[in-house]
């Protein structure tokens, strides 16, 4: 999240401003994203703890999650909050909203066990003990929290007895079964070695304090916790080959980039080379970021990388990478060429040109119009409130971006076509997606720094057909992490993987939604479970929600 140098070359500005001259107007699919936050009963404001002291954590913001915490098939909302860094006597809490199945939510935070004040950052959700109830991990500046789901909307903080002890300025986190033993393990990304006592004095003008760049602080290693069963975890970071004291991690995505059946990790680092960890299949990882072409930007310099996601945007059968970067660096869109190598397609595409001046935190692939091709969403917002005074073309508050996938590796910027609410500038941080109202299309939740959460309802995406699949594992673990669903229709072949993490400090719904355009049937649906089980179903009607059990098949 590099804040200096603040000056941008006139050449880059000219390129961003002139590259779109003569380009055809973006396609208007009729889809609009409407702010229904208040209408849905969401009343939440994030508190960064800012008090004028310009502490580094104040710039980062917190994440959000769409998760089905009560098993009713409807996505609930979890909003992470921070607290005062200089005590004022006020209390700031996260918020847990239960889905009422009618487009509204009820705040059930009080008495849930999640009503714990902390300087919260990120969230990851999975059923770590396979009891049928998803559990919650929240990263926090002063120490992370593991909440066990007790059922009926109640959670118990089991951090101490779990063996997890992480007070490492953690950010994003992801559950994944790295050794495929059926028990979800936990990766926790960590940022820099910062504390109030070790806070540094930095300045833009030499007279007043400003936020320091991450280069000013030493890095700190992320952590890998192996699930031992019985609610216990072991720190295996060193043993697994993931220890890296130079890391300044803000994002993590779990994906099998080489197709060998073992979940790998991409970790986005801020002003340090990003890392690609190949799973060796023997409980160890090998770092291959540089040779894979994902460690640096095209100029050979480490970027300010933040939110990340993986998806097969061109139907090649291989997962590609999306990386949110600092202003003047553009999004990273790494195409998976196979054989362990990626090429960043953003600099030569609309994606790069249109995102050059944006600072992207939350980012993910999402088929917002259900045409069968994954689009790109980017949640933007700068970290320096006075940035416009120094860089006139860069704003503190920025609107989100949406790039519509036209197929064949081409995208168009349709951000202006999605309605006035979508075009509103904000200081966005976390972002997640789910079909919260069960109308088939995917909605978007955005957290802002020191501001309100925003719930965007997708209106019109369901003009196309769709299929949503939710998996329940048995041998591979109840959350079905790492399971792959493949569907085939007249449109062609698509596939998606169940995974937590991605975006920035956030988590999207674990259900998989496939856009089918105008196709009236899914001719084949295949589930490949990490346990080795393979299920195949034929002639599936569109526009329905399927739940598939690893042992019983389709249950509804």
Coordinates of C-alpha atoms in Angstrom, one line a residue, residues 56-409:
X56 CA -0.6 3.0 10.4
X57 CA -3.5 0.6 11.2
X58 CA -6.1 3.4 10.8
X59 CA -5.5 3.3 7.0
X60 CA -6.3 -0.3 6.4
X61 CA -10.0 -0.8 7.3
X62 CA -11.8 -4.0 8.1
X63 CA -13.5 -6.8 6.1
X64 CA -16.9 -8.2 5.7
X65 CA -18.5 -11.6 5.0
X66 CA -21.6 -13.2 3.5
X67 CA -22.0 -16.5 5.4
X68 CA -24.8 -18.9 6.1
X69 CA -24.2 -19.1 9.9
X70 CA -27.4 -21.0 10.8
X71 CA -27.6 -23.5 8.0
X72 CA -30.9 -22.3 6.5
X73 CA -29.4 -21.8 3.0
X74 CA -29.6 -18.0 3.2
X75 CA -26.5 -15.8 3.5
X76 CA -26.2 -13.8 6.7
X77 CA -23.9 -10.8 7.1
X78 CA -20.9 -10.3 9.3
X79 CA -19.2 -6.9 9.5
X80 CA -15.8 -6.6 11.2
X81 CA -15.1 -3.5 13.3
X82 CA -12.1 -1.9 14.9
X83 CA -11.8 0.2 18.1
X84 CA -10.1 3.2 19.6
X85 CA -6.3 3.2 19.5
X86 CA -6.4 6.1 21.9
X87 CA -9.1 5.3 24.5
X88 CA -12.2 7.6 24.4
X89 CA -14.6 5.6 26.5
X90 CA -16.7 4.6 23.5
X91 CA -17.2 0.9 22.6
X92 CA -17.1 -0.4 19.0
X93 CA -18.3 -3.8 18.1
X94 CA -18.6 -6.1 15.0
X95 CA -22.1 -6.7 13.7
X96 CA -23.9 -10.0 13.0
X97 CA -27.0 -9.7 10.8
X98 CA -29.4 -12.7 10.4
X99 CA -31.1 -13.0 7.0
X100 CA -34.9 -12.8 7.3
X101 CA -35.6 -14.4 3.9
X102 CA -37.5 -11.3 2.7
X103 CA -34.7 -8.9 1.6
X104 CA -34.1 -7.7 5.2
X105 CA -31.8 -8.5 8.0
X106 CA -32.0 -8.4 11.8
X107 CA -29.1 -7.4 14.0
X108 CA -28.5 -10.2 16.4
X109 CA -25.1 -9.2 17.6
X110 CA -26.0 -8.6 21.2
X111 CA -25.6 -11.8 23.2
X112 CA -24.3 -13.7 20.3
X113 CA -20.8 -14.1 21.7
X114 CA -19.5 -12.1 18.7
X115 CA -20.1 -8.8 20.6
X116 CA -16.4 -8.6 21.6
X117 CA -14.5 -5.3 21.2
X118 CA -11.3 -5.7 19.3
X119 CA -9.3 -4.0 16.6
X120 CA -10.7 -6.3 14.0
X121 CA -9.3 -6.7 10.5
X122 CA -10.3 -9.8 8.6
X123 CA -12.7 -12.8 8.7
X124 CA -12.7 -16.3 7.5
X125 CA -15.5 -18.9 8.0
X126 CA -15.5 -22.7 7.8
X127 CA -16.7 -25.6 9.9
X128 CA -13.4 -26.5 11.4
X129 CA -14.7 -29.3 13.6
X130 CA -17.1 -30.7 11.1
X131 CA -20.1 -30.5 13.4
X132 CA -22.4 -29.0 10.8
X133 CA -22.1 -25.4 12.0
X134 CA -19.7 -22.9 10.4
X135 CA -17.2 -21.3 12.8
X136 CA -15.6 -17.8 12.6
X137 CA -12.0 -16.7 12.7
X138 CA -11.4 -12.9 13.1
X139 CA -8.0 -11.4 12.7
X140 CA -7.2 -8.5 15.0
X141 CA -4.4 -6.2 15.7
X142 CA -4.0 -7.1 19.4
X143 CA -4.6 -10.9 18.9
X144 CA -6.9 -13.0 16.7
X145 CA -10.1 -14.7 17.8
X146 CA -11.6 -18.1 17.0
X147 CA -15.3 -18.4 17.6
X148 CA -16.9 -21.8 17.8
X149 CA -20.5 -21.9 16.5
X150 CA -22.7 -23.3 19.3
X151 CA -25.9 -23.2 17.3
X152 CA -29.0 -21.0 17.6
X153 CA -27.0 -17.8 16.8
X154 CA -24.5 -18.2 19.6
X155 CA -20.7 -18.4 19.5
X156 CA -18.0 -19.1 22.0
X157 CA -14.5 -17.7 22.0
X158 CA -12.2 -20.8 22.0
X159 CA -9.0 -19.1 20.9
X160 CA -7.0 -20.0 24.0
X161 CA -7.9 -23.7 24.2
X162 CA -7.5 -24.0 20.4
X163 CA -3.7 -23.5 20.6
X164 CA -3.9 -20.5 18.2
X165 CA -1.8 -17.6 19.5
X166 CA -1.5 -14.9 16.9
X167 CA -0.9 -11.3 17.8
X168 CA 1.0 -10.5 14.6
X169 CA -1.0 -7.6 13.0
X170 CA -2.9 -10.2 11.0
X171 CA -5.0 -9.1 8.0
X172 CA -6.7 -11.6 5.6
X173 CA -7.2 -15.3 6.5
X174 CA -8.3 -18.5 4.7
X175 CA -9.4 -21.9 5.7
X176 CA -8.2 -24.7 3.5
X177 CA -7.4 -28.4 3.8
X178 CA -3.8 -28.3 2.7
X179 CA -3.1 -32.0 3.6
X180 CA -6.5 -33.3 2.5
X181 CA -7.2 -35.1 5.8
X182 CA -10.8 -33.8 5.9
X183 CA -10.1 -31.2 8.6
X184 CA -9.9 -27.5 7.6
X185 CA -6.5 -25.8 8.4
X186 CA -6.0 -22.1 8.7
X187 CA -3.6 -19.7 6.9
X188 CA -3.3 -16.2 8.5
X189 CA -1.7 -13.3 6.5
X190 CA 0.3 -10.9 8.6
X191 CA 1.3 -7.3 7.8
X192 CA 4.2 -5.4 9.5
X193 CA 5.8 -5.3 13.0
X194 CA 3.9 -2.3 14.3
X195 CA 2.9 -1.1 17.8
X196 CA 1.9 2.2 19.3
X197 CA 5.2 2.1 21.2
X198 CA 7.2 1.6 18.0
X199 CA 5.2 4.0 15.9
X200 CA 7.4 6.1 13.6
X201 CA 7.1 9.7 12.7
X202 CA 6.7 10.4 8.9
X203 CA 5.8 13.5 7.0
X204 CA 4.9 14.6 3.6
X205 CA 5.8 18.3 4.1
X206 CA 8.4 18.0 6.8
X207 CA 6.3 19.7 9.4
X208 CA 3.2 17.7 10.1
X209 CA 2.9 13.9 10.7
X210 CA 1.5 11.8 7.9
X211 CA 0.9 8.0 7.6
X212 CA 4.1 6.1 7.1
X213 CA 4.6 3.8 4.2
X214 CA 5.0 0.1 4.9
X215 CA 8.6 0.4 3.8
X216 CA 9.2 2.1 7.1
X217 CA 8.4 -1.0 9.1
X218 CA 9.9 -4.5 9.2
X219 CA 7.7 -7.3 7.8
X220 CA 6.4 -10.2 9.8
X221 CA 5.7 -13.8 8.9
X222 CA 2.2 -15.1 8.1
X223 CA 1.1 -18.3 9.9
X224 CA -0.2 -21.8 9.0
X225 CA -2.1 -23.6 11.7
X226 CA -2.7 -27.4 11.2
X227 CA -6.0 -28.7 12.4
X228 CA -5.2 -31.6 14.8
X229 CA -8.8 -32.4 15.5
X230 CA -10.6 -32.1 18.9
X231 CA -10.6 -28.3 18.5
X232 CA -6.8 -28.1 18.6
X233 CA -4.3 -26.5 16.2
X234 CA -0.6 -26.6 15.8
X235 CA 1.6 -23.8 14.3
X236 CA 3.4 -25.5 11.4
X237 CA 4.5 -22.4 9.6
X238 CA 8.2 -23.2 9.8
X239 CA 7.8 -26.9 9.2
X240 CA 5.6 -26.2 6.1
X241 CA 8.1 -23.9 4.5
X242 CA 5.9 -20.8 4.8
X243 CA 8.0 -18.7 7.3
X244 CA 9.0 -15.4 5.8
X245 CA 9.9 -12.5 8.1
X246 CA 10.1 -10.1 5.1
X247 CA 6.4 -10.6 4.2
X248 CA 3.9 -7.7 4.4
X249 CA 0.8 -9.7 3.5
X250 CA -2.6 -8.2 3.0
X251 CA -4.4 -10.8 0.9
X252 CA -4.5 -14.6 0.3
X253 CA -6.2 -16.8 -2.2
X254 CA -6.4 -20.6 -2.2
X255 CA -6.3 -22.2 -5.6
X256 CA -4.8 -25.2 -7.4
X257 CA -2.8 -23.3 -10.0
X258 CA -1.0 -26.3 -11.5
X259 CA -4.0 -28.7 -11.4
X260 CA -2.3 -31.4 -9.4
X261 CA -5.2 -31.7 -6.9
X262 CA -3.4 -30.0 -4.0
X263 CA -4.4 -26.5 -2.8
X264 CA -1.8 -23.8 -3.4
X265 CA -1.5 -20.3 -2.0
X266 CA -1.0 -16.9 -3.5
X267 CA -0.1 -14.2 -0.9
X268 CA -0.3 -10.6 -1.9
X269 CA 2.4 -8.5 -0.3
X270 CA 2.6 -4.7 0.1
X271 CA 5.8 -3.3 -1.3
X272 CA 7.4 -6.7 -1.0
X273 CA 7.4 -9.4 -3.7
X274 CA 4.1 -11.4 -3.7
X275 CA 4.4 -15.1 -3.1
X276 CA 3.1 -18.2 -4.9
X277 CA 3.4 -21.3 -2.7
X278 CA 3.1 -24.6 -4.5
X279 CA 1.7 -27.4 -2.3
X280 CA 4.1 -30.3 -2.5
X281 CA 1.6 -32.8 -1.4
X282 CA 3.6 -33.8 1.7
X283 CA 2.6 -31.0 4.1
X284 CA 5.2 -28.6 2.7
X285 CA 5.2 -25.7 0.2
X286 CA 7.7 -24.3 -2.3
X287 CA 7.7 -20.6 -3.1
X288 CA 7.6 -20.0 -6.9
X289 CA 6.4 -16.5 -7.3
X290 CA 9.3 -15.1 -9.2
X291 CA 9.6 -17.9 -11.8
X292 CA 5.8 -17.9 -12.1
X293 CA 5.8 -14.2 -13.0
X294 CA 3.6 -13.0 -10.2
X295 CA 6.1 -11.7 -7.7
X296 CA 6.5 -8.2 -9.2
X297 CA 4.8 -5.8 -11.6
X298 CA 5.8 -5.6 -15.2
X299 CA 8.5 -3.1 -14.3
X300 CA 10.2 -5.5 -12.0
X301 CA 9.2 -3.6 -8.9
X302 CA 7.2 -5.0 -6.0
X303 CA 3.7 -3.5 -6.0
X304 CA 1.4 -2.4 -3.2
X305 CA -0.7 -5.5 -3.5
X306 CA -3.9 -6.0 -1.5
X307 CA -7.1 -7.9 -2.4
X308 CA -6.8 -11.1 -4.5
X309 CA -8.9 -13.7 -6.2
X310 CA -8.6 -16.6 -8.6
X311 CA -11.0 -17.8 -11.4
X312 CA -11.0 -19.1 -14.9
X313 CA -12.0 -16.0 -16.7
X314 CA -11.3 -17.2 -20.3
X315 CA -12.6 -20.9 -19.9
X316 CA -9.1 -22.2 -20.4
X317 CA -9.5 -24.8 -17.7
X318 CA -6.8 -23.1 -15.6
X319 CA -7.3 -20.6 -12.7
X320 CA -6.1 -17.1 -13.3
X321 CA -5.2 -14.4 -10.7
X322 CA -6.7 -11.0 -10.0
X323 CA -4.7 -8.7 -7.7
X324 CA -5.7 -5.3 -6.4
X325 CA -2.9 -2.8 -6.3
X326 CA -2.0 0.7 -5.1
X327 CA -2.8 3.9 -7.1
X328 CA -0.7 4.4 -10.2
X329 CA -0.1 0.6 -10.4
X330 CA -3.3 -0.7 -12.0
X331 CA -5.0 -4.1 -11.3
X332 CA -3.0 -7.2 -11.9
X333 CA -4.7 -9.7 -14.2
X334 CA -2.4 -12.7 -14.4
X335 CA -3.4 -15.2 -17.1
X336 CA -2.4 -18.8 -16.3
X337 CA -0.4 -20.0 -19.3
X338 CA 0.0 -23.5 -17.8
X339 CA 3.3 -25.1 -16.8
X340 CA 3.5 -22.8 -13.7
X341 CA 3.7 -19.5 -15.6
X342 CA 1.5 -16.4 -15.6
X343 CA 1.4 -13.3 -17.8
X344 CA -0.1 -10.0 -16.6
X345 CA -2.7 -9.1 -19.2
X346 CA -3.8 -5.9 -17.5
X347 CA -1.3 -3.4 -18.9
X348 CA -2.5 -4.1 -22.5
X349 CA -6.2 -4.2 -21.6
X350 CA -9.1 -2.0 -20.6
X351 CA -8.7 -3.4 -17.1
X352 CA -5.2 -1.9 -16.7
X353 CA -6.0 1.5 -18.3
X354 CA -9.2 2.1 -16.3
X355 CA -7.8 1.0 -13.0
X356 CA -4.5 2.9 -13.2
X357 CA -5.4 5.7 -10.8
X358 CA -7.5 3.6 -8.5
X359 CA -6.3 2.1 -5.2
X360 CA -8.0 -1.3 -5.0
X361 CA -8.5 -3.2 -1.8
X362 CA -11.3 -5.7 -2.2
X363 CA -11.4 -7.5 -5.6
X364 CA -12.9 -10.6 -7.1
X365 CA -14.3 -12.4 -10.1
X366 CA -18.1 -12.3 -10.3
X367 CA -20.5 -13.2 -13.1
X368 CA -22.8 -10.3 -12.3
X369 CA -24.9 -10.6 -15.5
X370 CA -25.0 -14.5 -15.5
X371 CA -23.8 -14.8 -19.0
X372 CA -21.4 -17.6 -18.1
X373 CA -18.2 -15.4 -18.1
X374 CA -16.6 -14.2 -14.9
X375 CA -16.5 -10.4 -14.7
X376 CA -14.2 -8.3 -12.4
X377 CA -15.3 -6.2 -9.4
X378 CA -12.9 -3.8 -7.7
X379 CA -13.6 -1.9 -4.4
X380 CA -11.5 1.3 -4.3
X381 CA -10.4 4.0 -1.9
X382 CA -7.1 5.7 -1.0
X383 CA -5.4 5.6 2.3
X384 CA -4.3 9.3 2.5
X385 CA -7.2 11.8 3.0
X386 CA -5.1 14.6 1.5
X387 CA -3.9 12.7 -1.6
X388 CA -5.8 15.0 -4.0
X389 CA -3.8 18.0 -2.8
X390 CA -0.6 16.3 -3.9
X391 CA -1.9 14.2 -6.8
X392 CA -4.8 16.2 -8.4
X393 CA -5.9 13.2 -10.5
X394 CA -6.1 10.8 -7.5
X395 CA -9.0 10.9 -5.1
X396 CA -9.4 9.7 -1.5
X397 CA -12.9 8.5 -2.1
X398 CA -13.3 6.5 -5.3
X399 CA -16.1 4.7 -7.0
X400 CA -15.9 0.9 -7.5
X401 CA -15.1 -0.6 -10.9
X402 CA -16.8 -3.4 -12.8
X403 CA -15.3 -4.9 -15.9
X404 CA -17.7 -7.0 -18.0
X405 CA -16.1 -10.1 -19.6
X406 CA -16.7 -10.1 -23.3
X407 CA -15.1 -13.5 -23.8
X408 CA -11.8 -14.3 -25.5
X409 CA -9.9 -12.5 -22.8

